[in-house]
Each structure stands twice: as C-alpha cells, then as structure tokens.
C-alpha cells in the first residue's frame, strides 16, 4: 500500500479500541457515530481508519487523501510497524492496483499481487495479499481512498457493505470537519487583520507595520515565505519586504508589467498558482524556487498599494479558493488600516501646523508687541537725551523699558518651553503616572512603577517630589519619561507579558549622582534574532547624549526582559 510521493504525510493512527457487542448492526452504527461525532479533521481520519480495520478484521488499514492529480497529501495508517513506515517514508500515488479503485463501489481482491495492474511493493513494505479498497467522497469529488488488507480468510460481501456505510459516514464527517476548519481559519485571519488595524492606528512605525503584515500573513496562511511587492520610484513594482524561506533571494526583485503581481495589483483580484517551479511561464526566474503561490491585492478605496505574495516550497499543498478569499480579505483590511493610519498622520500634521500658527500668534500678540512698545520707549529716551534733558528724568522711562524686556524674555521662554514639551510643567512622578495610565490599553493591564530618591520612595504630592524634580532637572526628566514610554511600548508590542514594573532610582547629586531607569516584564523574552532596532536605537542615543548607558537583557530570575537605562545627573 506504499509508493513514492513528494508531499504525502504519513501518520500512524493511535491505538483506539471500542468494545464490540457481537451484533454487526449495532457495531456498525456505533462505529459510524464514532466517526461522525468528530470535528477535528485529523481525528476523523484516524477514527475512520481504525473502525474500518476493526469491523472488517483487516490487519492493515489506511486512508490516502489525494489531490486532484491523484497525488497523496496525507496518509493515515494503522497496523504497519512504526519502524517499517519510517523506512518507507512516502505515501503512494493512486496508481497501479490503487488506481483501479472505483469512484463508487469497492475493489475486493483475494490477492492484490495477482491483479494485472500490480507493480510490486517498495522495499521494506510488509507482504499483503487480500485487499479491499473504496473511495471516500465528500460531495461530488473523491476526497481519498480507503485501503484494507490482510484479513484471515479474505474479505466478504458483508465487509463491502460495512466499508460503504463507513465511507458514507466518513464523507459527511469530513465535510463537517472541513467546514469547521475553514471557520477556524477565517477567524484566525480576522483576528490577524484586527491586530494589524489596532497596531497601525496606535501609531506603529510604517516599516514595522509592513513587516508585521507579511509575518502575520505567512503564519496564518501556513506559507513558507511572505513578501510585499510595493510601487517604487518610476512606477516599478519591487519586492521591498520578504520574510521566511529563501526570502533573501527574492528581496528587491522587480515584478515586470504583465506578470502575475502586476495583473493582481491593477485588476484588484487575487490569484493562485499550483506551482511556480512547474509553471509554463514565470516572468521572474528566481520565483521558480517556489511551488504553490498566492497573490492578493493591497487595495483600498480604489488606491493600488501593492501585492501580498504568499509562497510555499516545491511539492507543498497548493493554496485553495478558501485561502485566496481569506487572504484577499486580510490584505484589504490591512490596506484600509494603512490608509487610515496615513490619514491620521496627516491630521496630526495639520494639528501641528495649527499649533505652530497659535505659537506665532502668541509671539506676535504678546512678545513682539511688548518689544515694540519697549523700542518706542527707548526711542523717546534717545530724542530727549538729544535735546539735553536732565538724565534723571529719563530714569523712570529706562526702568520701564528694562521691565518690559524682562517680561518679553519670560514670555518667549514660556512659549518656547511649551513648544518643546507641553508636559514640562508637570513633575516626574505625575508624568510617569500618566505614562502608566496610557500604557494600560496596549498592555491590557496597568503597569506598576516605583520612584525612589536616595532610597526613599517618592509619592505624588509628597515632600520628596520637589527635591526629586530639582535634582533631575527638566531636560533629563523629559528623557527619563521618553525611555519609560519606549520601554512600555516595547512590552505591549512584543513581550506578551502579564506584568510590567517600572523602577526609577535617583541617588546622589551633581556629576556624581545618577538616575537609573528599569523596565522589567515577565513576557516571552528577547527573540533569538532581532532585525529591527529603531526603538532601542533611540534609547541608546538618549543615553549617549547624557554620557550614560543603555542595555536590554534578561532579569535576574531569568524570565522576560529587563531594559536598563542610566545617566549622570550633572
């Protein structure tokens, strides 16, 4: 029952026994219910093979799931020793004697070796004589074939009836299992799309968003490689991002006009290819290194943004219509979120421009007008001094002018300070409390934070708060808050943690004093390979500006991630 296949997966049925009553009808009904009562596809296949072998008395049993070309995609067996199955390694095509199994009915042989179509057994294959084979249909098409062999005395008409009844029950169970699997698959795609939308609307970096779209699509689709082909300079369509198997080989590849990617992007409709390696025409030669492929347009409100390309290795199971429909929906949702994020960015930019106009008005209406008045006062002093007026009469005017200059300087400083940091008027503890509150949404819980000054815990409104703010200073306070913000954002995006604690410790004064920031989580820890460091690069840059240090490592208890940032006070 074995042969060669490039993609068939061999699975041994776990031992599953049910007591037989001795009544054939009762046993058959119980077996049919056992098969039909499952929703998980692998379990349905295992139950079907097991009860078929048990009720017919066959020593060996297997179901061979076939693709439209008769190639095995899944092979579930029972009775064959594991070591023997490992030596065989591959599942059979529906050829030779197996190719004679009818789509309706059964093939019953006293000895399959005597059949004219018998082509011999592979090496290590156990000897088999008596044989009973039947097609398992799901709707109008043949889903796979049931093989039973080696029954003492040979198979009978009663065995045929049992197999036909079980095959019908299995067809219904498999149809239900497929619907269940497709529903779960669609739900997974939907959750992935929602996650992308949330990340984009929370202000994730554009490059990181694209990377996350590709990585998520690859995982959910069961693809080996995912790539994004995006429009570039001069209207070129280039693969600007790729993750997974052989991604470095296709990164930067140009998608020529008229090819699959261009067609999908311009027509707004996805497509699948059973195998790029076997396709008659492939516009990009490097793509022949892959087998099945799926192309989904990244399009929103009529705007062509690119193409999502999912690839599997040569010989892998092709993408089906369900894969294409869910991938198209995911790509459309990701594209829409991308457009909305861009619109929000434009809105933020407009708000920034409005704020700059307000600041310009403040400078004009307050500081500049005050300086203009001061200038007129000084002009009065000059004219009177030219006429020889007693200098003592000019003292009051000069004093008023000096007061106005001082007021103008304070006003300009206040405006510039607001421009630099609208929160600068708040203390460090208050600003850290605000960051913790804002991080609650991304983390799903409120992080803890502890601020201490020379070993004493500082609380909001406490006596030590003013001393803390005076010692740290406004500029360093802003950097401390930025470090905490970045640490909490990283924990929310990557850590999958259940708790996060922020510790800010200030000790000493002047150049010998230090401020130490620690953000610790109990999440998944640092990845083995980190290919993005934009956020941590900012933290390192802030540390260098203050002649400080930054590190990202593992906490003493070995769980999660510990961000450490330190800078001198002076």
Coordinates of C-alpha atoms in Angstrom, one line a residue:
X1 CA 0.0 0.0 0.0
X2 CA 3.0 2.3 -0.2
X3 CA 4.8 4.0 -3.0
X4 CA 6.5 7.3 -3.8
X5 CA 5.1 10.8 -3.2
X6 CA 6.6 14.2 -2.9
X7 CA 4.2 15.7 -0.5
X8 CA 2.3 12.9 1.3
X9 CA 2.5 12.9 5.1
X10 CA 2.5 9.6 6.9
X11 CA 0.5 9.5 10.1
X12 CA 0.1 6.5 12.4
X13 CA -3.3 6.0 14.0
X14 CA -3.0 6.0 17.8
X15 CA -4.4 2.8 19.3
X16 CA -8.2 3.3 19.7
X17 CA -10.4 0.4 20.7
X18 CA -14.1 0.2 21.4
X19 CA -15.7 -3.0 22.7
X20 CA -17.7 -4.9 20.1
X21 CA -21.2 -6.2 21.0
X22 CA -21.3 -9.1 18.6
X23 CA -24.2 -7.6 16.8
X24 CA -23.0 -6.4 13.4
X25 CA -25.7 -3.8 13.0
X26 CA -25.1 -2.3 16.5
X27 CA -21.3 -2.4 16.0
X28 CA -21.6 -0.7 12.6
X29 CA -23.9 2.0 14.0
X30 CA -21.6 2.7 16.9
X31 CA -18.6 2.9 14.5
X32 CA -20.5 5.3 12.2
X33 CA -21.4 7.5 15.2
X34 CA -17.7 7.4 16.4
X35 CA -16.6 8.7 13.0
X36 CA -19.3 11.3 12.5
X37 CA -19.0 12.7 16.0
X38 CA -15.7 14.3 15.4
X39 CA -15.0 17.8 14.1
X40 CA -11.2 17.8 14.0
X41 CA -10.0 16.6 10.6
X42 CA -7.1 14.5 11.7
X43 CA -9.2 12.8 14.3
X44 CA -11.9 12.0 11.8
X45 CA -9.3 10.3 9.5
X46 CA -7.9 8.3 12.4
X47 CA -11.3 7.1 13.7
X48 CA -12.3 6.1 10.2
X49 CA -9.2 4.0 9.5
X50 CA -9.4 2.4 13.0
X51 CA -13.0 1.4 12.9
X52 CA -12.8 0.2 9.3
X53 CA -10.0 -2.2 10.1
X54 CA -11.6 -3.3 13.4
X55 CA -15.1 -4.1 11.9
X56 CA -13.7 -5.9 8.8
X57 CA -10.9 -7.7 10.7
X58 CA -8.2 -6.3 8.5
X59 CA -4.6 -6.4 9.8
X60 CA -3.6 -3.2 7.9
X61 CA -5.7 -0.2 7.2
X62 CA -5.0 3.3 5.7
X63 CA -6.7 6.3 4.2
X64 CA -4.9 8.1 1.4
X65 CA -6.0 11.8 1.0
X66 CA -5.5 12.7 -2.7
X67 CA -5.2 16.0 -4.6
X68 CA -7.0 16.4 -8.0
X69 CA -3.9 14.9 -9.7
X70 CA -4.1 11.7 -7.6
X71 CA -1.0 12.6 -5.5
X72 CA -1.1 11.8 -1.8
X73 CA -1.3 14.8 0.5
X74 CA -2.0 12.9 3.8
X75 CA -1.6 9.2 4.5
X76 CA -3.1 7.9 7.8
X77 CA -2.4 4.2 8.6
X78 CA -2.8 1.5 11.2
X79 CA -1.2 -1.9 11.7
X80 CA 2.1 -1.1 10.0
X81 CA 5.0 -1.1 12.5
X82 CA 6.4 2.4 13.0
X83 CA 9.9 1.4 12.0
X84 CA 8.6 -0.1 8.8
X85 CA 6.6 3.1 8.0
X86 CA 9.7 5.2 8.7
X87 CA 11.7 3.2 6.2
X88 CA 9.0 3.6 3.6
X89 CA 9.0 7.4 4.2
X90 CA 6.5 8.2 1.4
X91 CA 2.8 7.7 0.7
X92 CA 1.5 6.1 -2.6
X93 CA 0.0 7.7 -5.6
X94 CA -3.4 6.4 -6.8
X95 CA -1.7 4.2 -9.4
X96 CA -1.3 0.5 -10.2
X97 CA -3.9 -1.5 -8.3
X98 CA -4.8 1.5 -6.2
X99 CA -5.7 3.3 -9.5
X100 CA -8.3 0.7 -10.2
X101 CA -10.4 1.6 -7.1
X102 CA -13.7 2.9 -8.5
X103 CA -15.1 6.3 -7.6
X104 CA -18.3 4.5 -6.5
X105 CA -18.3 1.0 -5.0
X106 CA -15.3 -1.1 -3.9
X107 CA -12.5 -3.1 -5.2
X108 CA -12.2 -6.5 -3.5
X109 CA -9.3 -8.9 -4.3
X110 CA -8.4 -12.2 -2.9
X111 CA -4.8 -11.4 -3.6
X112 CA -3.8 -8.0 -5.0
X113 CA -0.5 -9.4 -6.2
X114 CA -2.4 -11.3 -8.9
X115 CA -4.1 -8.2 -10.3
X116 CA -2.8 -7.2 -13.8
X117 CA -2.1 -3.7 -12.6
X118 CA 0.1 -4.8 -9.7
X119 CA 3.5 -3.2 -9.9
X120 CA 5.2 -4.7 -6.9
X121 CA 5.9 -3.4 -3.4
X122 CA 8.6 -0.9 -2.4
X123 CA 11.5 -2.1 -0.3
X124 CA 10.6 -2.7 3.4
X125 CA 6.9 -3.0 2.5
X126 CA 5.2 -5.7 4.6
X127 CA 3.7 -8.6 2.5
X128 CA 0.0 -8.1 1.7
X129 CA -2.5 -10.4 -0.1
X130 CA -6.2 -9.9 0.4
X131 CA -7.3 -6.4 -0.3
X132 CA -10.4 -4.2 0.0
X133 CA -10.4 -0.7 -1.4
X134 CA -13.1 2.1 -1.6
X135 CA -13.3 5.7 -2.5
X136 CA -14.3 8.2 0.2
X137 CA -16.3 11.0 -1.3
X138 CA -17.0 14.5 0.0
X139 CA -19.9 15.8 -2.1
X140 CA -19.3 15.1 -5.7
X141 CA -15.5 14.6 -5.6
X142 CA -13.2 11.8 -4.4
X143 CA -11.5 13.0 -1.2
X144 CA -9.4 9.9 -0.7
X145 CA -9.2 6.2 -0.8
X146 CA -9.5 3.6 2.0
X147 CA -7.2 0.6 1.8
X148 CA -7.7 -2.5 3.9
X149 CA -5.5 -5.6 3.7
X150 CA -4.6 -9.0 5.2
X151 CA -7.8 -10.4 6.6
X152 CA -7.8 -14.1 7.5
X153 CA -9.9 -16.0 5.0
X154 CA -10.3 -12.9 2.8
X155 CA -12.8 -10.1 2.7
X156 CA -16.5 -10.8 2.2
X157 CA -19.6 -9.1 0.8
X158 CA -20.5 -8.1 4.4
X159 CA -17.2 -6.3 4.6
X160 CA -18.0 -4.4 1.4
X161 CA -21.3 -3.3 3.0
X162 CA -19.5 -2.2 6.2
X163 CA -16.9 -0.2 4.2
X164 CA -19.5 1.5 2.0
X165 CA -21.6 2.5 5.1
X166 CA -18.5 3.8 6.9
X167 CA -17.3 5.6 3.8
X168 CA -20.6 7.5 3.6
X169 CA -20.4 8.4 7.3
X170 CA -16.8 9.5 6.9
X171 CA -17.8 11.7 3.9
X172 CA -20.3 13.5 6.0
X173 CA -17.9 13.8 8.9
X174 CA -15.1 15.1 6.6
X175 CA -17.4 17.7 5.1
X176 CA -18.3 18.9 8.6
X177 CA -14.6 18.9 9.7
X178 CA -13.7 20.9 6.6
X179 CA -16.4 23.5 7.3
X180 CA -15.2 23.6 10.9
X181 CA -11.5 24.0 9.9
X182 CA -12.4 26.7 7.4
X183 CA -14.4 28.6 10.0
X184 CA -11.4 28.5 12.4
X185 CA -9.1 29.5 9.6
X186 CA -11.3 32.5 8.7
X187 CA -11.5 33.5 12.4
X188 CA -7.7 33.4 12.6
X189 CA -7.4 35.6 9.5
X190 CA -10.0 38.0 11.0
X191 CA -8.1 38.3 14.3
X192 CA -4.9 38.9 12.4
X193 CA -6.5 41.7 10.4
X194 CA -7.9 43.3 13.6
X195 CA -4.4 43.1 15.2
X196 CA -2.9 44.9 12.2
X197 CA -5.5 47.6 12.3
X198 CA -5.0 48.2 16.0
X199 CA -1.2 48.4 15.6
X200 CA -1.5 50.8 12.7
X201 CA -4.0 53.1 14.4
X202 CA -1.9 53.1 17.6
X203 CA 0.9 54.7 15.6
X204 CA 3.3 51.8 14.8
X205 CA 6.2 52.7 12.6
X206 CA 5.4 52.3 8.8
X207 CA 8.3 49.8 8.1
X208 CA 7.4 47.8 11.2
X209 CA 3.8 47.7 10.2
X210 CA 4.7 46.3 6.7
X211 CA 7.0 43.7 8.3
X212 CA 4.2 42.6 10.7
X213 CA 1.7 42.3 7.8
X214 CA 4.0 40.0 6.0
X215 CA 4.9 37.9 9.0
X216 CA 1.3 37.6 10.2
X217 CA 0.1 36.5 6.7
X218 CA 2.8 33.9 6.4
X219 CA 1.9 32.4 9.8
X220 CA -1.8 32.3 9.3
X221 CA -1.7 31.0 5.7
X222 CA 0.8 28.3 6.6
X223 CA 3.1 29.7 3.9
X224 CA 6.9 29.2 3.9
X225 CA 7.6 32.7 2.6
X226 CA 5.6 36.0 2.5
X227 CA 6.6 39.1 0.5
X228 CA 5.2 42.5 -0.2
X229 CA 5.6 43.9 -3.7
X230 CA 5.2 47.7 -3.5
X231 CA 5.3 50.5 -6.1
X232 CA 8.7 52.2 -6.2
X233 CA 10.4 55.1 -8.0
X234 CA 9.5 55.3 -11.7
X235 CA 6.4 53.2 -11.3
X236 CA 8.4 50.0 -10.7
X237 CA 6.8 47.2 -8.7
X238 CA 9.5 45.8 -6.4
X239 CA 9.6 43.2 -3.6
X240 CA 10.6 45.5 -0.8
X241 CA 10.0 43.2 2.1
X242 CA 10.2 39.4 2.4
X243 CA 10.2 37.0 5.4
X244 CA 10.7 33.2 5.6
X245 CA 12.3 30.6 3.5
X246 CA 14.7 31.9 0.7
X247 CA 13.4 35.5 1.4
X248 CA 16.9 36.9 0.7
X249 CA 16.8 35.5 -2.8
X250 CA 13.6 37.4 -3.8
X251 CA 14.1 40.6 -1.9
X252 CA 14.5 43.5 -4.3
X253 CA 13.2 41.5 -7.3
X254 CA 11.4 43.6 -9.9
X255 CA 7.9 42.5 -10.9
X256 CA 7.6 43.2 -14.7
X257 CA 4.5 44.6 -16.2
X258 CA 2.1 41.9 -17.4
X259 CA 3.3 39.4 -14.8
X260 CA 1.1 37.9 -12.0
X261 CA 1.9 40.6 -9.4
X262 CA 1.2 43.5 -11.8
X263 CA -2.1 41.8 -13.0
X264 CA -3.3 41.4 -9.4
X265 CA -2.4 44.9 -8.4
X266 CA -4.0 46.6 -11.5
X267 CA -7.1 44.4 -11.7
X268 CA -7.6 44.2 -7.9
X269 CA -8.3 40.5 -7.9
X270 CA -6.1 37.8 -6.4
X271 CA -5.0 34.6 -7.9
X272 CA -3.3 31.3 -7.0
X273 CA -0.7 29.2 -8.9
X274 CA -0.3 25.4 -8.1
X275 CA 3.4 25.6 -8.7
X276 CA 5.7 28.4 -9.9
X277 CA 8.5 25.8 -10.4
X278 CA 6.3 23.9 -12.9
X279 CA 4.6 26.9 -14.5
X280 CA 4.9 27.3 -18.2
X281 CA 5.8 31.0 -17.8
X282 CA 7.3 32.8 -14.9
X283 CA 8.4 36.4 -15.5
X284 CA 10.8 36.5 -12.6
X285 CA 13.2 33.4 -12.8
X286 CA 14.1 33.5 -9.1
X287 CA 10.4 32.7 -8.3
X288 CA 10.8 29.2 -9.8
X289 CA 12.5 28.3 -6.5
X290 CA 8.9 28.0 -5.0
X291 CA 5.9 25.8 -5.6
X292 CA 2.4 27.0 -4.7
X293 CA 1.9 30.7 -4.8
X294 CA -0.9 33.1 -3.8
X295 CA -1.2 36.8 -4.8
X296 CA -3.6 39.2 -3.0
X297 CA -4.0 42.9 -3.8
X298 CA -3.3 45.5 -1.2
X299 CA -6.0 47.9 -2.3
X300 CA -8.3 50.4 -0.5
X301 CA -10.8 52.9 -1.9
X302 CA -9.5 52.3 -5.4
X303 CA -5.9 53.0 -4.4
X304 CA -3.4 50.4 -5.5
X305 CA -0.8 50.0 -2.7
X306 CA 0.9 46.8 -3.7
X307 CA 0.6 43.0 -3.6
X308 CA 0.8 40.4 -0.8
X309 CA 2.6 37.3 -2.1
X310 CA 2.5 34.0 -0.2
X311 CA 4.7 31.1 -1.2
X312 CA 5.2 27.5 -0.3
X313 CA 8.1 25.2 -1.1
X314 CA 8.1 23.0 -4.1
X315 CA 5.9 19.9 -3.6
X316 CA 3.8 21.5 -0.9
X317 CA 0.0 21.5 -0.8
X318 CA -1.4 24.3 -3.2
X319 CA -3.4 27.2 -1.9
X320 CA -7.2 26.7 -2.4
X321 CA -10.1 29.1 -3.0
X322 CA -10.7 29.4 0.7
X323 CA -7.1 30.5 1.3
X324 CA -7.4 33.1 -1.5
X325 CA -10.7 34.6 -0.2
X326 CA -9.4 35.0 3.3
X327 CA -6.0 36.3 2.2
X328 CA -7.8 38.9 0.0
X329 CA -10.0 40.0 2.9
X330 CA -6.9 40.3 5.2
X331 CA -5.0 42.3 2.6
X332 CA -7.9 44.7 2.0
X333 CA -8.3 45.2 5.8
X334 CA -4.6 45.8 6.2
X335 CA -4.6 48.3 3.3
X336 CA -7.6 50.1 4.7
X337 CA -5.9 50.4 8.1
X338 CA -2.7 51.6 6.4
X339 CA -4.7 54.4 4.6
X340 CA -6.5 55.3 7.8
X341 CA -3.2 55.5 9.7
X342 CA -1.9 57.8 6.9
X343 CA -4.9 59.9 7.2
X344 CA -4.5 60.1 11.0
X345 CA -0.8 61.1 10.4
X346 CA -1.9 63.9 8.1
X347 CA -4.4 65.0 10.7
X348 CA -1.7 65.0 13.3
X349 CA 0.5 67.1 11.0
X350 CA -2.4 69.5 10.4
X351 CA -2.8 69.8 14.2
X352 CA 0.9 70.5 14.5
X353 CA 0.7 73.3 11.9
X354 CA -2.3 74.7 13.8
X355 CA -0.2 74.7 17.0
X356 CA 2.6 76.5 15.2
X357 CA 0.2 79.1 14.0
X358 CA -1.0 79.6 17.5
X359 CA 2.5 80.0 18.8
X360 CA 3.2 82.5 16.0
X361 CA 0.2 84.5 17.1
X362 CA 1.3 84.4 20.7
X363 CA 4.7 85.6 19.7
X364 CA 3.2 88.4 17.7
X365 CA 0.5 89.5 20.0
X366 CA 2.5 89.2 23.3
X367 CA 6.3 89.2 23.0
X368 CA 6.7 91.2 19.7
X369 CA 4.2 93.8 20.7
X370 CA 5.8 94.2 24.1
X371 CA 9.2 94.5 22.5
X372 CA 7.8 97.1 20.0
X373 CA 6.5 99.1 22.9
X374 CA 9.9 98.9 24.6
X375 CA 11.5 100.1 21.4
X376 CA 9.3 103.2 21.3
X377 CA 10.2 103.9 25.0
X378 CA 13.9 103.8 24.2
X379 CA 13.3 106.0 21.1
X380 CA 11.7 108.6 23.5
X381 CA 14.8 108.4 25.7
X382 CA 17.1 109.0 22.7
X383 CA 15.2 112.0 21.5
X384 CA 15.0 113.6 24.9
X385 CA 18.7 112.9 25.6
X386 CA 19.5 114.7 22.2
X387 CA 17.6 117.8 23.4
X388 CA 19.8 117.9 26.6
X389 CA 17.1 116.8 29.0
X390 CA 18.3 116.1 32.6
X391 CA 19.2 112.3 32.7
X392 CA 17.4 111.9 36.0
X393 CA 14.1 112.5 34.1
X394 CA 14.9 109.6 31.8
X395 CA 15.5 107.0 34.6
X396 CA 11.8 106.1 35.0
X397 CA 11.4 105.5 31.3
X398 CA 14.6 103.3 31.1
X399 CA 13.4 101.3 34.2
X400 CA 10.0 100.7 32.5
X401 CA 11.8 99.6 29.3
X402 CA 14.0 97.2 31.2
X403 CA 10.9 95.7 32.9
X404 CA 9.3 95.2 29.6
X405 CA 12.4 93.5 28.2
X406 CA 12.4 91.1 31.1
X407 CA 8.7 90.4 30.7
X408 CA 9.3 89.8 27.0
X409 CA 12.1 87.3 27.7
X410 CA 10.0 85.4 30.2
X411 CA 7.1 85.3 27.7
X412 CA 9.3 84.0 24.9
X413 CA 10.9 81.4 27.2
X414 CA 7.4 80.2 28.2
X415 CA 6.3 79.9 24.6
X416 CA 9.4 78.0 23.6
X417 CA 9.2 75.8 26.6
X418 CA 5.6 74.8 25.7
X419 CA 6.7 74.1 22.2
X420 CA 9.5 71.9 23.4
X421 CA 7.4 69.9 25.9
X422 CA 3.8 70.7 26.8
X423 CA 4.1 68.5 29.8
X424 CA 7.2 70.2 31.1
X425 CA 5.3 72.0 33.8
X426 CA 4.4 68.6 35.4
X427 CA 6.7 66.8 37.8
X428 CA 8.4 63.5 37.1
X429 CA 6.1 61.3 39.2
X430 CA 3.0 62.8 37.7
X431 CA 4.3 62.3 34.2
X432 CA 5.3 58.7 34.9
X433 CA 1.8 58.1 36.3
X434 CA 0.3 59.5 33.1
X435 CA 2.5 57.1 31.0
X436 CA 1.4 54.1 33.1
X437 CA -2.2 55.1 32.5
X438 CA -1.7 55.4 28.8
X439 CA 0.1 52.1 28.6
X440 CA -2.9 50.2 30.1
X441 CA -4.6 50.0 26.7
X442 CA -1.7 48.4 24.9
X443 CA -0.7 46.0 27.8
X444 CA -4.2 45.0 28.8
X445 CA -3.3 45.9 32.4
X446 CA -1.8 48.8 34.4
X447 CA 1.9 48.6 34.9
X448 CA 3.5 49.2 38.3
X449 CA 6.0 51.9 38.9
X450 CA 8.3 52.9 41.8
X451 CA 10.3 56.1 42.1
X452 CA 12.9 56.5 44.8
X453 CA 15.2 59.3 45.9
X454 CA 18.3 58.2 47.9
X455 CA 16.5 55.1 49.0
X456 CA 13.2 56.8 49.9
X457 CA 10.1 56.1 47.8
X458 CA 8.7 59.3 46.3
X459 CA 4.9 59.6 46.0
X460 CA 2.8 62.1 44.0
X461 CA 2.4 65.2 46.2
X462 CA 4.9 64.0 48.8
X463 CA 7.6 66.1 50.4
X464 CA 10.4 64.5 48.4
X465 CA 8.8 65.3 45.0
X466 CA 10.1 68.8 44.7
X467 CA 13.6 67.7 45.7
X468 CA 13.4 64.9 43.0
X469 CA 12.4 67.3 40.2
X470 CA 15.0 69.9 41.3
X471 CA 17.8 67.2 41.3
X472 CA 16.9 65.5 38.0
X473 CA 16.2 68.8 36.0
X474 CA 13.7 69.5 33.2
X475 CA 15.8 68.2 30.3
X476 CA 16.8 64.9 31.9
X477 CA 13.2 64.4 33.2
X478 CA 12.0 64.5 29.6
X479 CA 14.5 61.8 28.6
X480 CA 13.5 59.6 31.6
X481 CA 9.8 59.9 30.6
X482 CA 10.7 59.1 26.9
X483 CA 12.7 56.0 28.0
X484 CA 9.8 54.7 30.1
X485 CA 7.4 55.4 27.3
X486 CA 9.5 53.4 24.8
X487 CA 10.0 50.5 27.3
X488 CA 6.3 50.2 28.0
X489 CA 5.5 50.3 24.2
X490 CA 8.0 47.5 23.5
X491 CA 6.5 45.4 26.3
X492 CA 3.0 46.0 24.8
X493 CA 4.0 45.1 21.3
X494 CA 6.4 42.2 21.8
X495 CA 6.5 40.8 25.3
X496 CA 3.0 39.2 25.7
X497 CA 3.6 39.8 29.4
X498 CA 1.2 39.5 32.4
X499 CA 3.0 42.1 34.5
X500 CA 5.4 45.1 33.9
X501 CA 7.2 47.1 36.6
X502 CA 8.9 50.5 36.1
X503 CA 11.6 51.5 38.6
X504 CA 13.2 55.0 38.5
X505 CA 16.0 55.3 41.1
X506 CA 17.8 58.7 41.8
X507 CA 20.9 58.7 44.0
X508 CA 23.5 61.4 44.8
X509 CA 23.7 64.9 43.4
X510 CA 25.6 66.7 40.7
X511 CA 28.1 64.9 38.5
X512 CA 28.4 62.0 40.9
X513 CA 24.6 61.5 41.1
X514 CA 22.8 59.1 38.7
X515 CA 19.3 58.3 37.6
X516 CA 18.6 54.7 36.8
X517 CA 15.5 53.6 34.8
X518 CA 14.5 49.9 34.7
X519 CA 11.5 48.5 32.8
X520 CA 11.0 44.8 33.6
X521 CA 8.4 42.3 32.2
X522 CA 7.7 38.6 32.7
X523 CA 6.9 38.0 29.0
X524 CA 8.5 35.9 26.2
X525 CA 11.9 37.4 26.5
X526 CA 14.2 38.6 23.7
X527 CA 13.9 36.9 20.3
X528 CA 16.9 34.9 19.0
X529 CA 17.3 37.2 16.1
X530 CA 16.4 40.9 16.2
X531 CA 16.3 42.6 12.8
X532 CA 14.7 45.9 14.0
X533 CA 16.4 48.2 16.5
X534 CA 14.8 51.6 15.7
X535 CA 13.2 51.9 19.2
X536 CA 16.2 50.7 21.1
X537 CA 18.5 52.8 18.9
X538 CA 16.6 55.9 20.2
X539 CA 17.2 54.8 23.8
X540 CA 20.9 54.2 23.2
X541 CA 21.1 57.7 21.5
X542 CA 19.5 59.4 24.5
X543 CA 21.9 57.6 26.8
X544 CA 24.9 58.8 24.8
X545 CA 23.7 62.4 24.9
X546 CA 24.0 62.3 28.7
X547 CA 27.2 60.2 28.8
X548 CA 25.1 57.3 30.1
X549 CA 24.5 53.6 29.3
X550 CA 21.7 51.5 27.9
X551 CA 21.2 47.7 27.8
X552 CA 18.5 45.2 27.0
X553 CA 18.8 41.8 28.7
X554 CA 17.3 39.1 31.0
X555 CA 16.2 39.8 34.6
X556 CA 17.9 38.0 37.4
X557 CA 15.1 35.5 37.7
X558 CA 15.6 34.5 34.1
X559 CA 12.0 35.4 33.0
X560 CA 11.1 38.1 30.5
X561 CA 13.1 41.2 29.5
X562 CA 14.9 43.9 31.5
X563 CA 15.5 47.3 30.0
X564 CA 18.2 49.3 31.8
X565 CA 19.0 53.0 31.1
X566 CA 21.4 55.1 33.3
X567 CA 22.7 58.7 33.1
X568 CA 24.6 61.0 35.4
X569 CA 22.7 63.9 37.0
X570 CA 25.3 66.6 36.3

